[in-house]
Amino acid sequence: MSKIKATNVTWHEGHVTREEREKLLSQKGVTVWFTGLSACGKSTIAFTLEHALVQRGHLAYCLDGDNIRMGLNKNLGFSAEDREENIRRIGEVAKLFADTGVVTMTSFISPYLKDRDLVRQLHDENKIPFVEVFVDTPIAVCEERDPKGLYKKARAGEIKGFTGIDDPYEAPNKPEIVIDTSKVSPQEASIQVIEYLASKNLLTA
Amino acid sequence: MSKIKATNVTWHEGHVTREEREKLLSQKGVTVWFTGLSACGKSTIAFTLEHALVQRGHLAYCLDGDNIRMGLNKNLGFSAEDREENIRRIGEVAKLFADTGVVTMTSFISPYLKDRDLVRQLHDENKIPFVEVFVDTPIAVCEERDPKGLYKKARAGEIKGFTGIDDPYEAPNKPEIVIDTSKVSPQEASIQVIEYLASKNLLTA
């Protein structure tokens, strides 16, 4: 495998199709978009799911605050305009990942219907499956968890425009999957998502 | 494969490592950054390479004007500031792709040393291999090809700030690979890149 044999290769100049890459990976490209309040359990489910998928031989990748807010979107703040641009860019990158054939998870509060709908539309236009997962954990539970003390600061007025406190969370109208992490574990939630993906034939090609 | 068996899965909540994904793909994540004048042959080589890699069972993806300028970077123009932000975002996305284990090609003029060096630095910091491919085709050859009539318009003053005409192209100081498409075919150039990747053990894991 260290030397290419030109004689074994049929040369093409055009783009490789998504279908060719999906065949290589034995899976379909898809964006699994987690949305919900801070501390609702989005990232915990996404990373549990990522492990379960990779363990089953699927290529999966999670876009989240750590790898997006510190990198691609580090020049964005939390103004209305920047929040919109934040989600727009994440949607565009998720689309590229899914076009590569990757099971792509995104884990962001993404509180506004309009922004999420634009991302869904982008996927629809490109015939890329989009699975919206509404992590519908009651705010009282999220606030009690409060691992980073953000709810506390928001209640004290130290953080302005905090989703669920003084900025709205607009729940999805027709999410593909709804999960309440006060009732199910991250493992159970992951199984729910994997079973959904399998039911749509997204884990074969 | 249609139903997950929870009993077969060891559950983890942390991130899957790049190494785990690379093992799954039997390759290493890498960014292959093509740089050079308009019509120098960057995209033709990148897409020829993409085909050759996928045909050999490698997951490869090409970021280029078509999927970036019309999507992620559609809100950027051609001012100095926007050109810089264009390359910054592409560098960040390439890093994420390579972190997924994908052989990631980028095909943009990317005329400024500083911008390309920032992308290289970003990869170095994340221990992700970065291969700069300088497509060093003489400008006379590029201008004669001129498939979109851009050089003609630039010479006529209808396009301002055109790289190589009235905006500088800053050649790389130490590119990993140099290709002159007036001397080699896209196929020969692809073989050159594949042999380089193989020599660095990037096509195994």
XYZ file of C-alpha atoms in Angstrom:
410
model
C 0.000 0.000 0.000
C 3.065 2.246 0.113
C 3.381 2.744 -3.657
C 0.501 3.651 -5.899
C 0.233 1.536 -9.020
C -1.052 3.893 -11.638
C -2.174 0.943 -13.713
C -4.735 -0.009 -11.044
C -6.384 3.369 -11.064
C -9.026 4.698 -13.398
C -8.456 8.421 -13.532
C -11.322 10.894 -13.093
C -11.197 14.626 -12.861
C -14.735 15.330 -11.605
C -15.934 15.265 -8.014
C -16.331 12.025 -6.104
C -20.034 11.664 -5.298
C -21.430 11.405 -1.791
C -22.774 7.963 -2.720
C -19.243 6.728 -3.527
C -17.965 7.863 -0.145
C -21.007 6.406 1.626
C -20.357 3.068 -0.064
C -16.763 3.182 1.155
C -17.969 3.842 4.717
C -20.984 1.493 4.614
C -23.160 4.226 6.044
C -24.930 7.376 4.991
C -23.956 10.943 5.740
C -26.414 12.567 8.144
C -26.569 15.516 10.501
C -27.961 14.760 13.960
C -28.754 18.170 15.404
C -29.136 18.282 19.193
C -31.005 21.290 20.555
C -32.048 22.181 24.090
C -31.312 24.276 27.152
C -27.924 24.639 28.775
C -27.165 21.526 30.887
C -30.055 19.580 29.331
C -27.663 16.768 28.410
C -27.009 17.426 24.697
C -23.242 16.939 24.732
C -23.317 13.978 27.095
C -25.693 12.170 24.743
C -23.772 13.278 21.644
C -20.437 11.967 22.944
C -21.981 8.761 24.303
C -23.565 8.269 20.880
C -20.273 9.047 19.118
C -18.513 6.319 21.111
C -21.272 3.787 20.479
C -21.219 4.504 16.737
C -17.431 4.326 16.399
C -17.417 1.112 18.419
C -19.864 -0.316 15.891
C -17.568 0.686 13.039
C -19.281 3.917 12.020
C -17.409 7.139 11.364
C -18.984 9.762 13.614
C -17.895 13.228 14.673
C -19.288 15.734 17.098
C -19.228 19.492 16.526
C -19.646 21.251 19.847
C -18.676 24.331 21.769
C -15.155 23.085 22.420
C -14.130 22.594 18.811
C -16.265 25.347 17.223
C -16.466 28.275 19.647
C -12.693 28.149 20.216
C -11.904 27.800 16.529
C -14.099 28.511 13.509
C -16.436 30.768 15.478
C -13.983 32.366 17.866
C -14.654 35.736 16.236
C -18.348 35.596 17.202
C -19.928 36.832 20.411
C -23.441 36.457 21.779
C -25.297 39.316 20.091
C -28.440 38.358 18.169
C -26.513 38.756 14.903
C -23.568 36.667 16.107
C -25.795 33.913 17.474
C -27.473 33.658 14.089
C -24.107 33.565 12.268
C -22.861 30.975 14.783
C -25.656 28.562 13.904
C -25.408 29.345 10.189
C -21.712 28.420 10.085
C -22.255 25.269 12.140
C -25.051 24.272 9.770
C -22.792 24.792 6.750
C -19.955 22.774 8.296
C -22.322 19.982 9.372
C -23.570 19.849 5.773
C -19.986 19.428 4.490
C -19.292 16.701 7.047
C -22.494 14.855 6.186
C -21.629 15.252 2.484
C -18.396 13.417 3.285
C -20.488 10.507 4.588
C -19.879 11.166 8.284
C -22.562 10.700 10.963
C -22.290 14.269 12.189
C -23.575 15.369 15.575
C -23.937 19.000 16.578
C -24.411 19.986 20.186
C -25.457 23.614 20.630
C -28.378 25.230 22.460
C -29.516 26.667 19.089
C -32.541 28.307 20.720
C -34.235 29.897 17.705
C -36.630 28.078 15.400
C -35.719 30.262 12.432
C -31.980 29.487 12.635
C -32.557 25.734 12.977
C -35.074 25.779 10.152
C -32.512 27.434 7.862
C -30.085 24.613 8.637
C -32.775 22.015 7.957
C -33.588 23.749 4.683
C -29.902 23.744 3.674
C -29.803 19.987 4.241
C -33.096 19.425 2.407
C -31.839 21.392 -0.607
C -28.754 19.183 -0.730
C -30.755 15.972 -0.100
C -28.781 15.332 3.080
C -30.721 13.713 5.950
C -31.294 15.994 8.927
C -32.368 14.598 12.278
C -33.382 17.139 14.895
C -33.105 15.810 18.437
C -34.944 17.928 20.969
C -33.405 17.315 24.391
C -36.481 18.342 26.337
C -35.231 18.156 29.899
C -37.278 20.353 32.281
C -35.534 23.634 33.049
C -35.787 22.933 36.787
C -33.640 19.821 36.262
C -31.120 21.707 34.082
C -30.922 24.478 36.647
C -30.363 22.043 39.471
C -27.502 20.381 37.544
C -25.943 23.728 36.555
C -22.426 22.226 36.194
C -20.819 25.529 35.223
C -22.857 27.727 37.590
C -24.353 29.574 34.603
C -27.981 29.474 35.724
C -26.927 30.865 39.085
C -25.103 33.740 37.390
C -28.022 34.364 35.049
C -30.492 34.449 37.976
C -28.157 36.915 39.712
C -28.137 39.080 36.592
C -24.423 38.498 36.040
C -25.064 36.929 32.623
C -27.517 38.669 30.310
C -29.531 36.999 27.559
C -29.271 33.509 29.032
C -31.506 31.001 27.266
C -34.470 29.973 29.413
C -33.938 32.791 31.913
C -34.046 36.100 30.055
C -33.810 34.871 26.468
C -36.344 32.513 24.890
C -35.868 28.873 23.932
C -38.094 28.096 20.984
C -38.921 24.378 21.031
C -38.953 22.515 17.698
C -42.372 21.960 16.132
C -41.608 18.603 14.580
C -38.340 17.186 15.932
C -37.486 13.705 14.687
C -36.593 12.621 18.226
C -37.477 13.922 21.710
C -35.415 12.976 24.749
C -35.962 13.918 28.396
C -32.777 13.201 30.318
C -34.605 13.390 33.634
C -36.250 10.126 32.522
C -33.616 8.315 30.413
C -29.869 7.788 30.707
C -27.382 8.985 28.043
C -27.002 5.323 27.055
C -30.750 4.862 26.597
C -30.916 8.125 24.674
C -28.068 6.968 22.401
C -29.845 3.714 21.690
C -32.963 5.692 20.804
C -30.983 7.756 18.259
C -29.152 4.739 16.818
C -32.417 2.856 16.411
C -33.885 5.873 14.624
C -30.870 6.092 12.276
C -31.048 2.352 11.614
C -34.783 2.550 10.926
C -34.072 5.124 8.209
C -31.339 2.875 6.713
C -28.685 5.480 7.513
C -26.273 2.996 9.075
C -25.858 0.987 5.869
C -25.027 2.042 2.297
C -26.809 -4.262 11.978
C -30.329 -2.794 12.156
C -30.767 -3.074 15.943
C -28.176 -2.048 18.455
C -27.410 -4.601 21.108
C -26.650 -2.597 24.203
C -24.886 -5.591 25.693
C -22.195 -5.407 22.988
C -21.323 -1.830 23.720
C -18.984 -0.431 26.330
C -20.342 2.989 27.165
C -18.112 6.054 27.303
C -19.056 9.654 27.793
C -15.781 11.347 26.776
C -14.679 12.265 23.275
C -13.614 9.645 20.769
C -9.951 10.261 19.968
C -8.596 11.003 16.530
C -6.512 7.832 16.788
C -9.654 5.720 17.259
C -11.217 7.197 14.145
C -7.989 6.806 12.186
C -7.845 3.144 13.173
C -11.405 2.706 11.924
C -10.452 4.304 8.605
C -6.989 2.701 8.302
C -5.492 6.079 7.465
C -4.447 9.289 9.170
C -6.194 12.604 9.099
C -4.226 15.169 7.112
C -4.768 18.495 5.389
C -3.326 18.753 1.893
C -3.321 22.464 1.160
C -3.054 23.398 -2.527
C -1.949 26.957 -3.230
C -1.206 28.724 -6.504
C -2.448 31.166 -9.113
C -5.869 31.097 -10.706
C -5.958 28.364 -13.402
C -2.679 26.833 -12.203
C -4.385 23.445 -11.896
C -5.089 23.218 -8.137
C -8.648 21.914 -8.358
C -7.969 19.548 -11.251
C -5.205 17.885 -9.257
C -7.258 17.914 -6.035
C -10.233 16.195 -7.639
C -8.066 13.739 -9.558
C -6.334 12.930 -6.279
C -9.676 12.611 -4.463
C -10.835 10.006 -6.993
C -7.574 8.074 -6.818
C -7.688 8.009 -3.012
C -11.341 6.927 -2.790
C -10.694 4.245 -5.406
C -7.927 2.936 -3.154
C -10.344 2.838 -0.208
C -9.349 6.096 1.466
C -11.855 8.638 2.704
C -10.961 11.929 1.047
C -12.810 15.201 0.662
C -12.062 18.393 -1.188
C -12.928 21.845 0.105
C -12.992 24.268 -2.813
C -14.651 27.392 -4.110
C -17.829 25.552 -5.069
C -18.641 24.146 -1.651
C -17.118 26.924 0.492
C -17.606 30.245 -1.291
C -21.286 29.407 -1.973
C -21.896 28.172 1.568
C -19.846 28.743 4.708
C -18.110 31.812 3.285
C -20.925 33.268 1.202
C -20.967 36.320 3.473
C -17.354 37.173 2.585
C -16.148 39.340 -0.294
C -12.665 40.021 -1.619
C -11.446 42.829 0.646
C -8.132 42.205 2.409
C -10.031 41.531 5.641
C -12.466 39.136 3.998
C -9.716 37.254 2.151
C -7.959 36.701 5.452
C -11.166 35.522 7.145
C -11.877 33.271 4.145
C -8.604 31.406 4.586
C -8.932 31.378 8.393
C -12.319 29.657 8.225
C -11.149 27.175 5.593
C -8.159 26.363 7.779
C -10.406 25.772 10.801
C -12.761 23.536 8.825
C -9.867 21.592 7.274
C -8.538 21.033 10.800
C -11.909 19.602 11.905
C -12.034 17.336 8.838
C -8.486 16.105 9.394
C -9.332 15.574 13.090
C -12.108 13.263 11.865
C -9.460 11.210 10.067
C -10.280 12.422 6.560
C -7.608 13.098 3.909
C -8.702 16.685 3.404
C -7.764 18.684 0.327
C -8.230 22.423 0.055
C -8.060 24.188 -3.281
C -7.855 27.970 -2.975
C -5.403 30.521 -4.385
C -4.543 31.478 -0.772
C -1.966 34.032 -1.998
C -0.615 35.330 1.320
C 2.165 33.666 3.288
C 0.842 34.960 6.601
C -2.611 33.451 6.164
C -1.242 30.062 5.094
C 1.278 30.080 7.935
C -1.532 30.664 10.449
C -3.294 27.585 9.076
C -0.081 25.562 9.293
C 0.411 26.749 12.865
C -3.165 25.747 13.769
C -2.451 22.246 12.476
C 0.920 22.069 14.236
C -0.678 23.081 17.540
C -3.192 20.268 17.169
C -0.553 17.769 15.978
C -2.389 17.343 12.674
C -0.216 16.781 9.592
C -0.226 19.679 7.145
C 1.064 19.245 3.598
C 1.430 22.407 1.552
C 1.359 21.771 -2.188
C 2.624 24.693 -4.227
C 1.195 24.441 -7.730
C 3.916 26.475 -9.372
C 2.664 26.727 -12.931
C 4.111 29.746 -14.788
C 1.669 32.630 -14.932
C 1.991 32.737 -18.733
C 0.590 29.202 -18.862
C -2.224 30.031 -16.417
C -3.076 33.145 -18.381
C -3.172 31.242 -21.644
C -5.548 28.659 -20.138
C -7.776 31.320 -18.555
C -10.870 29.039 -18.557
C -13.146 31.662 -16.989
C -11.675 34.667 -18.840
C -10.567 36.164 -15.530
C -7.029 37.109 -16.567
C -8.462 38.856 -19.611
C -10.821 40.868 -17.420
C -8.037 41.641 -14.938
C -5.734 42.847 -17.755
C -8.584 45.013 -19.013
C -8.995 46.466 -15.530
C -12.492 44.991 -15.171
C -11.427 42.963 -12.130
C -9.369 44.721 -9.466
C -6.974 43.037 -7.052
C -6.499 39.920 -9.184
C -3.724 37.674 -7.900
C -0.665 37.759 -10.147
C -1.849 40.827 -12.053
C -2.426 43.656 -9.577
C -2.310 41.719 -6.306
C 0.708 39.695 -5.167
C 1.060 35.936 -4.968
C 3.465 35.098 -2.177
C 5.095 31.744 -2.929
C 5.628 29.314 -0.031
C 9.095 29.225 1.475
C 9.124 25.534 2.313
C 6.240 23.740 0.647
C 6.186 19.980 1.165
C 5.471 19.443 -2.541
C 5.971 21.567 -5.681
C 4.094 20.805 -8.899
C 4.326 22.538 -12.258
C 1.338 21.532 -14.360
C 3.011 22.762 -17.522
C 5.345 19.786 -17.050
C 3.237 17.056 -15.397
C -0.320 15.801 -15.866
C -2.926 15.886 -13.069
C -2.482 12.112 -12.844
C 1.290 12.382 -12.403
C 0.778 15.161 -9.865
C -1.703 12.987 -7.932
C 0.762 10.127 -7.835
C 3.385 12.524 -6.511
C 1.070 13.562 -3.647
C -0.015 9.993 -2.879
C 3.598 8.841 -2.768
C 4.400 11.687 -0.391
C 1.464 10.767 1.890
C 2.479 7.112 1.802
C 6.109 7.990 2.602
C 4.891 9.754 5.753
C 2.760 6.724 6.729
C -0.422 8.766 6.395
C -2.260 6.170 4.319
C -2.171 3.567 7.071
C -3.119 3.672 10.748
